[in-house]
Coordinates of C-alpha atoms in Angstrom, one line a residue:
M26 CA -0.1 -6.3 -0.1
K27 CA -2.0 -6.6 3.1
I28 CA -4.0 -3.5 3.9
L29 CA -5.7 -2.8 7.2
F30 CA -8.8 -0.6 6.7
F31 CA -10.8 1.1 9.4
V32 CA -13.4 3.9 9.9
D33 CA -15.4 5.6 12.6
L34 CA -12.9 5.1 15.4
H35 CA -14.3 8.1 17.3
E36 CA -11.5 8.1 19.8
S37 CA -12.4 4.6 21.1
K38 CA -9.5 3.2 23.2
K39 CA -10.9 -0.3 22.9
A40 CA -11.0 -0.2 19.1
L41 CA -7.5 1.5 19.1
E42 CA -6.1 -1.5 21.0
Q43 CA -7.4 -3.8 18.4
L44 CA -5.9 -1.7 15.6
K45 CA -2.5 -1.8 17.4
K46 CA -2.5 -5.6 17.4
K47 CA -3.6 -5.8 13.8
A48 CA -1.2 -3.1 12.6
K49 CA 1.8 -5.3 13.2
R50 CA 0.6 -7.6 10.3
A51 CA -0.3 -4.7 7.9
D52 CA 1.8 -3.4 5.0
L53 CA -0.4 -0.3 4.8
I54 CA -3.3 1.2 6.8
V55 CA -6.2 3.2 5.4
C56 CA -8.7 5.2 7.5
A57 CA -12.0 6.4 5.9
G58 CA -12.6 9.2 8.5
D59 CA -14.3 10.0 11.8
F60 CA -11.3 9.1 13.9
S61 CA -12.3 11.9 16.3
I62 CA -15.5 13.2 18.0
F63 CA -16.0 16.6 16.5
E64 CA -12.2 17.1 16.7
N65 CA -12.2 16.7 20.5
K66 CA -8.7 15.3 21.3
I67 CA -7.9 15.2 17.6
K68 CA -4.2 15.7 18.2
W69 CA -4.2 12.9 20.7
I70 CA -6.0 10.4 18.5
L71 CA -4.0 11.2 15.4
R72 CA -0.8 10.8 17.4
E73 CA -2.0 7.4 18.6
I74 CA -2.7 6.4 15.0
D75 CA 0.7 7.7 13.9
R76 CA 2.2 5.4 16.6
L77 CA 0.8 2.4 14.8
G78 CA 4.1 2.6 13.1
K79 CA 2.9 2.0 9.5
E80 CA 2.1 4.3 6.7
V81 CA -1.5 5.5 7.2
L82 CA -3.5 7.0 4.3
L83 CA -6.6 8.9 5.7
I84 CA -9.4 11.2 4.9
P85 CA -11.5 13.4 7.2
G86 CA -15.0 12.3 8.0
N87 CA -18.0 14.5 9.0
H88 CA -16.4 14.9 12.5
E89 CA -13.2 16.5 11.1
T90 CA -12.3 19.5 9.1
L91 CA -9.9 19.2 6.2
G92 CA -7.7 22.1 7.4
I93 CA -6.8 20.7 10.9
T94 CA -6.5 17.1 9.6
R95 CA -4.1 18.1 6.9
K96 CA -2.1 20.3 9.3
I97 CA -1.6 17.5 11.9
C98 CA -0.8 14.9 9.2
S99 CA 1.8 17.2 7.6
A100 CA 3.7 17.3 11.0
S101 CA 3.4 13.5 11.6
K102 CA 5.8 10.7 10.7
H103 CA 3.4 8.1 9.2
L104 CA 0.1 9.9 8.4
R105 CA -0.8 11.1 4.9
D106 CA -4.1 13.0 4.2
I107 CA -5.3 11.9 0.7
H108 CA -8.6 13.7 0.5
G109 CA -9.3 15.0 -3.0
Q110 CA -6.4 13.2 -4.4
V111 CA -5.5 10.6 -7.0
F112 CA -2.7 8.9 -5.1
K113 CA -0.4 6.2 -6.4
K114 CA 1.2 3.6 -4.1
G115 CA 3.1 1.0 -6.1
E116 CA 0.6 -0.8 -8.2
L117 CA -2.3 0.7 -6.3
L118 CA -4.3 3.8 -7.2
F119 CA -6.3 5.5 -4.5
V120 CA -9.1 7.9 -5.3
A121 CA -10.2 9.5 -2.0
Y122 CA -12.8 12.0 -1.0
G123 CA -13.7 12.7 2.6
E124 CA -16.1 14.7 4.8
G125 CA -19.8 14.6 4.1
G126 CA -22.0 11.5 4.4
F127 CA -25.4 13.1 4.6
S128 CA -26.3 13.8 1.0
D129 CA -27.6 11.6 -1.8
T130 CA -25.4 13.4 -4.3
D131 CA -22.0 15.2 -3.8
P132 CA -21.4 18.1 -6.2
G133 CA -18.0 18.7 -4.7
F134 CA -16.9 15.1 -5.4
E135 CA -18.4 15.2 -8.9
K136 CA -16.4 18.4 -9.7
F137 CA -13.2 16.7 -8.4
W138 CA -14.0 13.5 -10.4
M139 CA -14.6 15.3 -13.7
K140 CA -11.3 17.2 -13.2
K141 CA -9.4 14.0 -12.6
K142 CA -11.4 11.6 -14.7
Q143 CA -8.9 11.2 -17.6
I144 CA -5.9 10.9 -15.3
I145 CA -7.7 8.0 -13.5
L146 CA -8.6 6.3 -16.7
D147 CA -5.1 6.6 -18.1
L148 CA -3.6 5.1 -14.9
Q149 CA -6.1 2.3 -14.9
K150 CA -5.1 1.5 -18.5
K151 CA -1.6 1.1 -17.2
G152 CA -2.8 -1.7 -14.9
L153 CA -3.0 0.1 -11.6
K154 CA -5.6 -1.4 -9.1
L155 CA -8.1 1.2 -8.1
I156 CA -9.2 1.6 -4.5
F157 CA -12.0 4.1 -3.8
V158 CA -12.0 5.7 -0.3
T159 CA -14.9 7.9 0.9
H160 CA -16.4 8.6 4.3
G161 CA -20.1 8.2 3.4
P162 CA -21.1 5.0 1.5
P163 CA -22.2 4.6 -2.1
H164 CA -26.0 4.3 -2.7
G165 CA -28.0 1.1 -3.2
T166 CA -26.4 -1.7 -1.2
T167 CA -26.6 -3.4 2.2
V168 CA -23.7 -1.1 3.3
D169 CA -26.0 2.0 3.1
D170 CA -29.3 0.3 3.9
L171 CA -30.9 1.3 7.2
G172 CA -33.6 -1.4 6.8
Q173 CA -36.3 -2.2 4.3
K174 CA -34.1 -1.0 1.5
D175 CA -34.0 2.5 3.0
Y176 CA -30.8 3.5 1.1
V177 CA -29.1 6.7 2.4
G178 CA -25.8 6.5 0.5
C179 CA -24.4 8.8 -2.2
K180 CA -25.5 8.3 -5.8
S181 CA -22.4 10.2 -7.0
Y182 CA -20.2 7.5 -5.5
T183 CA -22.2 4.7 -7.0
K184 CA -21.9 6.4 -10.4
F185 CA -18.2 6.6 -10.0
I186 CA -18.0 2.9 -9.1
K187 CA -20.0 1.8 -12.1
R188 CA -17.9 3.9 -14.4
H189 CA -14.4 3.1 -13.1
K190 CA -15.0 -0.4 -11.5
P191 CA -12.5 -0.1 -8.6
L192 CA -11.3 -3.3 -7.0
L193 CA -12.5 -2.0 -3.5
S194 CA -14.7 0.8 -2.3
V195 CA -14.3 1.5 1.5
S196 CA -16.5 3.8 3.5
G197 CA -18.2 4.1 6.9
H198 CA -20.4 6.7 8.5
L199 CA -23.3 4.3 9.2
H200 CA -22.1 2.7 12.5
E201 CA -24.9 0.1 12.4
N202 CA -23.5 -1.3 9.2
A203 CA -19.9 -1.9 10.4
G204 CA -18.6 -5.2 9.0
K205 CA -21.1 -5.3 6.1
E206 CA -20.0 -6.0 2.5
A207 CA -21.8 -5.9 -0.8
W208 CA -21.0 -5.8 -4.5
I209 CA -21.6 -3.2 -7.2
G210 CA -20.7 -5.1 -10.3
R211 CA -17.1 -6.3 -9.8
T212 CA -16.4 -3.9 -6.9
L213 CA -16.4 -5.0 -3.3
V214 CA -18.1 -2.3 -1.2
F215 CA -17.4 -2.6 2.5
N216 CA -17.6 -0.9 5.9
P217 CA -14.6 -2.0 7.9
G218 CA -15.8 -0.5 11.2
P219 CA -13.5 0.9 14.0
K220 CA -11.6 -2.3 14.8
G221 CA -10.5 -2.7 11.2
V222 CA -10.4 -5.5 8.6
F223 CA -7.7 -6.7 6.3
K224 CA -7.9 -7.0 2.5
E225 CA -5.2 -8.5 0.3
V226 CA -4.6 -6.7 -2.9

């Protein structure tokens, strides 16, 4: 499956045009949040993303609230909010948690994780490929480094990655690190940026 990942669109018409071109070759699209600017024109931008014409799995970033994101997605044709969910799509398993991006730990995520931990492990044992979707990056890689090993990512996310070893971990939030990739064990950690990147899974 060819998945188009993107993040931090922030209503950019230029980046949106790039996504429209790439979407034609995508089997699935995943957005890791911050598609709006503090929900300004949020209905417009989500309508444009819906018009990409492919199924889009998304989470809110720190510029969106869960309530309005979920409400708009529920009335759309192709958008599906997966924040706080363990979501199966064929042989893929998405664990997704949005909002945030400013803390080195995330108690809300850890509570969600502990509640769903056994479900995740059981589905992994069945051979499903895990993809971890967050808005803020995990701690301790070039993806969350602001220079001179000034890591600002979330240690809770890194802990999850080390425990469950997802195939991919996608996040954004740090615009200056768009396009960067790193590894935590066997997990590819990456920031796809607003114009999006493809990953084959």
